[in-house]
PDB file of C-alpha atoms and ligand atoms in Angstrom:
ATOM      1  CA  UNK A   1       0.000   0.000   0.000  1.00 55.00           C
ATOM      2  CA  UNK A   2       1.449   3.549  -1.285  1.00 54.00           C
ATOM      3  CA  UNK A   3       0.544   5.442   2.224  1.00 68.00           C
ATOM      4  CA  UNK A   4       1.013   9.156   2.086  1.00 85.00           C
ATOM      5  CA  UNK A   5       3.413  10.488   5.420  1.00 91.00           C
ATOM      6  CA  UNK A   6       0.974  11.881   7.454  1.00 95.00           C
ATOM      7  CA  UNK A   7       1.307  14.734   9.714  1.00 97.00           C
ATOM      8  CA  UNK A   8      -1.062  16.526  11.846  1.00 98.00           C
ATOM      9  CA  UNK A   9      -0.858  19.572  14.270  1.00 98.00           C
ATOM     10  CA  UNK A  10      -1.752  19.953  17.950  1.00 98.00           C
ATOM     11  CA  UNK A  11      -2.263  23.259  18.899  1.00 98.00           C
ATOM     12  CA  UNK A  12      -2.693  25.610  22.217  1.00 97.00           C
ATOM     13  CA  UNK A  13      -1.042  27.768  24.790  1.00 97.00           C
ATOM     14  CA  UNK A  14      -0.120  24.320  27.255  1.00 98.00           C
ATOM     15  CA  UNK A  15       0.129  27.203  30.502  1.00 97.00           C
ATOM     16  CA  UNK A  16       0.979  24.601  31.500  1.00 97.00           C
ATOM     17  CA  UNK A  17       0.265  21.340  29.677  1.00 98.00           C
ATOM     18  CA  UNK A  18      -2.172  18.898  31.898  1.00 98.00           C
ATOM     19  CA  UNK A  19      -3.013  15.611  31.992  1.00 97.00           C
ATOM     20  CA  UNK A  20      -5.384  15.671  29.308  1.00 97.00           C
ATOM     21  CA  UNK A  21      -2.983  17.266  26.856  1.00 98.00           C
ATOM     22  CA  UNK A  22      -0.960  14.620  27.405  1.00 98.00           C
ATOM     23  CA  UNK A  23      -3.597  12.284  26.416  1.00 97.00           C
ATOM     24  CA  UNK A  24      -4.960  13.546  23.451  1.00 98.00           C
ATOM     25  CA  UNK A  25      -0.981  14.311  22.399  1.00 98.00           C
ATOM     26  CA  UNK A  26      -0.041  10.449  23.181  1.00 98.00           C
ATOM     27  CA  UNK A  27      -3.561   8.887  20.975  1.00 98.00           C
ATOM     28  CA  UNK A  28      -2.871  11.382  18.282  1.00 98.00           C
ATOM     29  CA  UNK A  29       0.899  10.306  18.023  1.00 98.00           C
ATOM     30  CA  UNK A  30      -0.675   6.504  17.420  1.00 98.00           C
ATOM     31  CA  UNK A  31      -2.679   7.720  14.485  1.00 97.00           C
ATOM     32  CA  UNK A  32      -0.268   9.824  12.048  1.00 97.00           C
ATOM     33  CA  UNK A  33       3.223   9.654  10.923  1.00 97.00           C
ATOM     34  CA  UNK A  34       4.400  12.855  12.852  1.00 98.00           C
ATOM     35  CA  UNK A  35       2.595  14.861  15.187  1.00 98.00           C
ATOM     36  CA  UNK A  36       3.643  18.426  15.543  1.00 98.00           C
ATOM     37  CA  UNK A  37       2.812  20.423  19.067  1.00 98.00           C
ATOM     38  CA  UNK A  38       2.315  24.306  17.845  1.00 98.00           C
ATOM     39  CA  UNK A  39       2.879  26.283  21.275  1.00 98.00           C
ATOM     40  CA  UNK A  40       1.629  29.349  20.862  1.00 96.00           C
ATOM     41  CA  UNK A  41       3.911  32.068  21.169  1.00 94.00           C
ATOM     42  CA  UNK A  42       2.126  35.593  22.331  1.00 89.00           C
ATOM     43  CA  UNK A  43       4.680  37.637  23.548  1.00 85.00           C
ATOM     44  CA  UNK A  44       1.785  40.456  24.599  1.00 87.00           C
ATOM     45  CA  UNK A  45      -0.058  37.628  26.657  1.00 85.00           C
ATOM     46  CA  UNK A  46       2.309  36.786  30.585  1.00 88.00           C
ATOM     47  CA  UNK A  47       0.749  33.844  31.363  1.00 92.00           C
ATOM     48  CA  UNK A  48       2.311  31.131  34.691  1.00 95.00           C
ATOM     49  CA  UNK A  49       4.666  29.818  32.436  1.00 96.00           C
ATOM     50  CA  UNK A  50       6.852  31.773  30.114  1.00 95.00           C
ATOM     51  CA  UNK A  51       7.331  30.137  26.522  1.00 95.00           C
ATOM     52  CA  UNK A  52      10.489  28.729  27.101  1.00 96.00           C
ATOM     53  CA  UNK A  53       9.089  26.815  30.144  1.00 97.00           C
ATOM     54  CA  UNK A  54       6.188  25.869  28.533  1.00 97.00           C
ATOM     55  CA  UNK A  55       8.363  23.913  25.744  1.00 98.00           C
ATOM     56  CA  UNK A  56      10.480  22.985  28.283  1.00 98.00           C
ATOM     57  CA  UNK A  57       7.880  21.069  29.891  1.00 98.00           C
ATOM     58  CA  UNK A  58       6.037  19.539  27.192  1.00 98.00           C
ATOM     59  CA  UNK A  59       9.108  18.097  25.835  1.00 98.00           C
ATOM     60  CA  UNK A  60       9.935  16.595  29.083  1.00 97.00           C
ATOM     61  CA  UNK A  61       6.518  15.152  29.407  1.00 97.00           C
ATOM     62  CA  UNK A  62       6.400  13.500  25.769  1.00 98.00           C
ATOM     63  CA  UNK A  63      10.209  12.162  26.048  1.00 97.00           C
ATOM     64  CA  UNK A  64       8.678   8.915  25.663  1.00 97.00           C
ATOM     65  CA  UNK A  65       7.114   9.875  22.296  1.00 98.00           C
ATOM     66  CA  UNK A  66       9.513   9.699  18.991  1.00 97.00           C
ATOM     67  CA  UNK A  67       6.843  11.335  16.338  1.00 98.00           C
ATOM     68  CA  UNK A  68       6.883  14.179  18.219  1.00 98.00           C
ATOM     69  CA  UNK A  69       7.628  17.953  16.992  1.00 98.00           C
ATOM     70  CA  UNK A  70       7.347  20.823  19.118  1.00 98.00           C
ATOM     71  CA  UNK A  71       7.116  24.041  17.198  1.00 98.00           C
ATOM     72  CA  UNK A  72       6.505  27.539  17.926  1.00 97.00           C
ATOM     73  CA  UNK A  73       4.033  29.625  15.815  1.00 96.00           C
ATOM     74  CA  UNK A  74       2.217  33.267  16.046  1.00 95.00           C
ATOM     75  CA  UNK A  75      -0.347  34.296  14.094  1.00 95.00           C
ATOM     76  CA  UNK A  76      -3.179  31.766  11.956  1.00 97.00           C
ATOM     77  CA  UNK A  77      -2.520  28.665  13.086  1.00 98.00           C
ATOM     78  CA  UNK A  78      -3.845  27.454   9.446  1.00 98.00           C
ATOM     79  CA  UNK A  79      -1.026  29.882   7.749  1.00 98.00           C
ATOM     80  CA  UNK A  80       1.408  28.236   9.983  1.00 98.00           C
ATOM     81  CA  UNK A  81       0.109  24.643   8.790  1.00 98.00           C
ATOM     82  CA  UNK A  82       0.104  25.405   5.320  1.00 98.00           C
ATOM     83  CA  UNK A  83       3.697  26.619   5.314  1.00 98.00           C
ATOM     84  CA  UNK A  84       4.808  23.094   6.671  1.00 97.00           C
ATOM     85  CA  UNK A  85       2.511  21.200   4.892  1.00 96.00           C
ATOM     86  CA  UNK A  86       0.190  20.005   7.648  1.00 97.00           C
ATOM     87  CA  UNK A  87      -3.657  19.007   6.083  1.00 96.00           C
ATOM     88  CA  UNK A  88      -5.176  17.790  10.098  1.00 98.00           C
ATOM     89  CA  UNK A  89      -5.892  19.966  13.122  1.00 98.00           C
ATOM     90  CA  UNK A  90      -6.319  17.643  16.101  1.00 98.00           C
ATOM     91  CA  UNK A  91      -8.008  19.304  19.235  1.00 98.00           C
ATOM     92  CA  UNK A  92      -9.511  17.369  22.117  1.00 97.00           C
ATOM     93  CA  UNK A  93     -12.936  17.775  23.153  1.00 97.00           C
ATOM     94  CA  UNK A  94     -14.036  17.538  26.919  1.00 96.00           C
ATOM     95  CA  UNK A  95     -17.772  18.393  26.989  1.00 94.00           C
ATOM     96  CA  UNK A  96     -20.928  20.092  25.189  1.00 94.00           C
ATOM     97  CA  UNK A  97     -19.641  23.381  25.459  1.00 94.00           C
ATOM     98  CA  UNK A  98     -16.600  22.325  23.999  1.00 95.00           C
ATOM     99  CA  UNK A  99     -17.523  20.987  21.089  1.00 96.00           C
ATOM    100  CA  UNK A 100     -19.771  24.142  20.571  1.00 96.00           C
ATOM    101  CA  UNK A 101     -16.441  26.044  21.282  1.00 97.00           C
ATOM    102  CA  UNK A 102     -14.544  23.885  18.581  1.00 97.00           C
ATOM    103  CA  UNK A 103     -17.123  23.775  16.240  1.00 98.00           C
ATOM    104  CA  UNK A 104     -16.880  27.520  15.550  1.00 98.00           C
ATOM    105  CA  UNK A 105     -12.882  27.533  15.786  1.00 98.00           C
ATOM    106  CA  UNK A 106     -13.090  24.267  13.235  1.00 98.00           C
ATOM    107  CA  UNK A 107     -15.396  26.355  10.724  1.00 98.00           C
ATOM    108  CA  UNK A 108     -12.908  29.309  10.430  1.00 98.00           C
ATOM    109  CA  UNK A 109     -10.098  27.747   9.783  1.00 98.00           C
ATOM    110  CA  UNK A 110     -11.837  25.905   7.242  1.00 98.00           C
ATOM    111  CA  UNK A 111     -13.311  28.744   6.095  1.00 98.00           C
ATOM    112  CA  UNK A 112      -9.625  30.510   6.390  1.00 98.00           C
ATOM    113  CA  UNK A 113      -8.477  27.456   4.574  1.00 98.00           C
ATOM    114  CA  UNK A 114     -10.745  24.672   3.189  1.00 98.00           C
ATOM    115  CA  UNK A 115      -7.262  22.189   2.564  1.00 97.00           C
ATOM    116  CA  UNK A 116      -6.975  21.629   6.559  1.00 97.00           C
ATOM    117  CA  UNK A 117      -9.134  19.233   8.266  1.00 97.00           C
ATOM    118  CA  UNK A 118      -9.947  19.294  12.025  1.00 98.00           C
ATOM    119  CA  UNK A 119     -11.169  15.849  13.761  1.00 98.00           C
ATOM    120  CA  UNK A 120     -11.997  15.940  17.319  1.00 98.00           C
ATOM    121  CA  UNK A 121     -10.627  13.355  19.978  1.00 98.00           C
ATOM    122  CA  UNK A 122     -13.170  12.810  22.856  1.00 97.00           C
ATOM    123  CA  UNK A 123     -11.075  13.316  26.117  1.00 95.00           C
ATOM    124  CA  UNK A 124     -10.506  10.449  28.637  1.00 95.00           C
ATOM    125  CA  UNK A 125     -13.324  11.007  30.469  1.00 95.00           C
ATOM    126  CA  UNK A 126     -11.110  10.728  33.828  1.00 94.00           C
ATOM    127  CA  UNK A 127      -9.833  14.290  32.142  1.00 95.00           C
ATOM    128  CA  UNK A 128     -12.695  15.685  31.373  1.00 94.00           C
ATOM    129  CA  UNK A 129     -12.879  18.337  33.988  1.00 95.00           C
ATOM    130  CA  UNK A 130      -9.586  19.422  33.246  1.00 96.00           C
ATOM    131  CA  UNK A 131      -7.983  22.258  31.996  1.00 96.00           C
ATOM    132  CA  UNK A 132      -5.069  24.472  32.496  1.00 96.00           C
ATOM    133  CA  UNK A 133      -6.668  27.667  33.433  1.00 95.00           C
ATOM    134  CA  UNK A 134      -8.705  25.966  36.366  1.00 96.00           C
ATOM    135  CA  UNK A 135      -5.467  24.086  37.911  1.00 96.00           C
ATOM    136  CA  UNK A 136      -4.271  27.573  37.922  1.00 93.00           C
ATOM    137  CA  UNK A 137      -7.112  28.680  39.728  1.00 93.00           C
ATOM    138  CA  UNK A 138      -7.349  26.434  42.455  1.00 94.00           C
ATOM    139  CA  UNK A 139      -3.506  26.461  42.687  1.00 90.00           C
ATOM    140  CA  UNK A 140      -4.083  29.800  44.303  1.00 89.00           C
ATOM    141  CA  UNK A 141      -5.848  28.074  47.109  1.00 91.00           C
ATOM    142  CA  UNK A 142      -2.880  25.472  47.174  1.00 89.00           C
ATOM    143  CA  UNK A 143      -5.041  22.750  45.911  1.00 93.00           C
ATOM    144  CA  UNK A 144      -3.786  19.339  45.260  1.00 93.00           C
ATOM    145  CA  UNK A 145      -3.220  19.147  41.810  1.00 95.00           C
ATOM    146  CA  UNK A 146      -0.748  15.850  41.317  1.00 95.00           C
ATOM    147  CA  UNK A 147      -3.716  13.997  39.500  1.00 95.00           C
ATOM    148  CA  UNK A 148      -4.206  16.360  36.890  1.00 96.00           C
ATOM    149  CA  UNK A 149      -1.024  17.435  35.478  1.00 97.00           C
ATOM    150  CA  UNK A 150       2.119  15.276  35.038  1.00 97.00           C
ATOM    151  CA  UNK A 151       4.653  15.051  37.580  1.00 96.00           C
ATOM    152  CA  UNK A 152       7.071  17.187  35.859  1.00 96.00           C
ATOM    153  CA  UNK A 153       5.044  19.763  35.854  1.00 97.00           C
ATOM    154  CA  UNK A 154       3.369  19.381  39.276  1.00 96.00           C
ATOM    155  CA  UNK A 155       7.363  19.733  40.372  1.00 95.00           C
ATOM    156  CA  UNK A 156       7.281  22.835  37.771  1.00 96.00           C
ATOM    157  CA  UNK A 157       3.906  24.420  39.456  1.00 94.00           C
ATOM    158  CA  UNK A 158       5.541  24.054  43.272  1.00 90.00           C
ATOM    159  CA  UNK A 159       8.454  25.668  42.422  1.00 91.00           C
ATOM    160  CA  UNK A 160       6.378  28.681  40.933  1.00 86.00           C
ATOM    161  CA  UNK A 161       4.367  28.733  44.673  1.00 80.00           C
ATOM    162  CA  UNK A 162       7.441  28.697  46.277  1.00 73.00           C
ATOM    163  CA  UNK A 163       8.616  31.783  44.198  1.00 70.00           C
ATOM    164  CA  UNK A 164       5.788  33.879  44.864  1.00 67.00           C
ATOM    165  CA  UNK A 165       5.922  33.378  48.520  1.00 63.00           C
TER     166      UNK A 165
HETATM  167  O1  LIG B   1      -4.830  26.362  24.437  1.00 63.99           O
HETATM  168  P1  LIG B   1      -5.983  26.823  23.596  1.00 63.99           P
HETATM  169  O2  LIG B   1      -6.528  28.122  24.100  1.00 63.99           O
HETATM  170  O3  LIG B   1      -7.031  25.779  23.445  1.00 63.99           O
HETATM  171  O4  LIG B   1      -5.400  27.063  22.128  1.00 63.99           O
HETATM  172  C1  LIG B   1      -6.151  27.727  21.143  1.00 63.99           C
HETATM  173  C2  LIG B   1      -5.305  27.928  19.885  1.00 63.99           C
HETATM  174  C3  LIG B   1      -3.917  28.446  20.219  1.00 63.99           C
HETATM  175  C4  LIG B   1      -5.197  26.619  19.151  1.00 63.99           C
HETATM  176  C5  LIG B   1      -6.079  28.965  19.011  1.00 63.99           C
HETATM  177  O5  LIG B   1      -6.358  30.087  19.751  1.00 63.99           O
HETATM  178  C6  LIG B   1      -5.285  29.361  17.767  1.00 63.99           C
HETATM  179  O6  LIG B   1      -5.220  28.609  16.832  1.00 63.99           O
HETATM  180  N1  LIG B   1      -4.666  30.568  17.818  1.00 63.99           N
HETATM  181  C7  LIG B   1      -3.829  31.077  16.756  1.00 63.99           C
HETATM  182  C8  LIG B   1      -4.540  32.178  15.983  1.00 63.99           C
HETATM  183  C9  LIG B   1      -5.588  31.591  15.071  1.00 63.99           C
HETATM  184  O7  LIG B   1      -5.309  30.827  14.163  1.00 63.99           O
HETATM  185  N2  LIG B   1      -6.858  31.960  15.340  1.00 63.99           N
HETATM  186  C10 LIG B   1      -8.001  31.486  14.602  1.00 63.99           C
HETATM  187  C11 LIG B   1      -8.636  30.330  15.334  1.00 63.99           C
HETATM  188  S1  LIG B   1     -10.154  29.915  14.580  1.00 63.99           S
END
């Protein structure tokens, strides 16, 4: 069978990555050739982690992983796809208001360009309540987090605490 390489593109700020990234990252790598991680690089947004850390971390956490790419990329995510020659968008998909969420983000970059395919991955439903912004927000309240992001990272969030004491 003449199979084309395949390549597809996971996408998003990962401040920081979580459990369920890591999910979603480690199925996707079992369905194509080479998946890329596009990290997000806003230099106008501070989030916890600064970019740097944030790759740091991710590349850490998928170690294990040998189709892995981490990239960097500003601006449409599409325009950054098309340069590299990546035809799938994989994003993972946690609950109803996600998928209304992704729907709309999947219809403009098909509308921005109709060559790139998204295809949704239902989260682990042990996952499903997770999500970077809310481990950041009960961090604040020094919540237990070391089931929801990897250990790496957990080591990588106490370290931060520590900082800001
Ligand atoms: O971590 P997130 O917030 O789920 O990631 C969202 C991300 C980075 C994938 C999305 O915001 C994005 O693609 N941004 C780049 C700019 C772009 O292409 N915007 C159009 C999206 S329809």
């Amino acid at each position: 069978m003449n199979r084309k390489f395949t390549k597809a593109m996971f996408a998003g700020s990962f401040d920081p990555i979580t459990n369920g990234h890591l999910d979603i990252i480690c199925r996707a790598s079992k369905i194509f050739d080479e998946l890329q991680i596009g990290v997000l690089h806003n230099p106008n947004k501070k989030g916890l982690f600064n970019f740097d850390e944030r790759v740091e971390l991710i590349k850490s956490c998928t170690s294990h992983l040998d189709n892995i790419k981490i990239v960097s990329f500003d601006g449409l995510l599409v325009d950054y796809c098309h340069a590299n020659d990546i035809c799938t968008l994989v994003r993972g998909v946690r609950s109803e208001a996600d998928v209304n969420y992704e729907l709309q983000m999947a219809h403009m970059n098909r509308e921005l360009n109709p060559e790139i395919e998204t295809i949704f991955l239902p989260t682990n439903t042990k996952y499903s309540f997770i999500s970077s912004s809310l481990i950041k927000e009960v961090l604040t309240f020094d919540a237990d987090v070391k089931n929801l992001v990897p250990e790496q990272v957990l080591i990588a969030l106490k370290k931060k605490s520590k900082g800001r004491e």
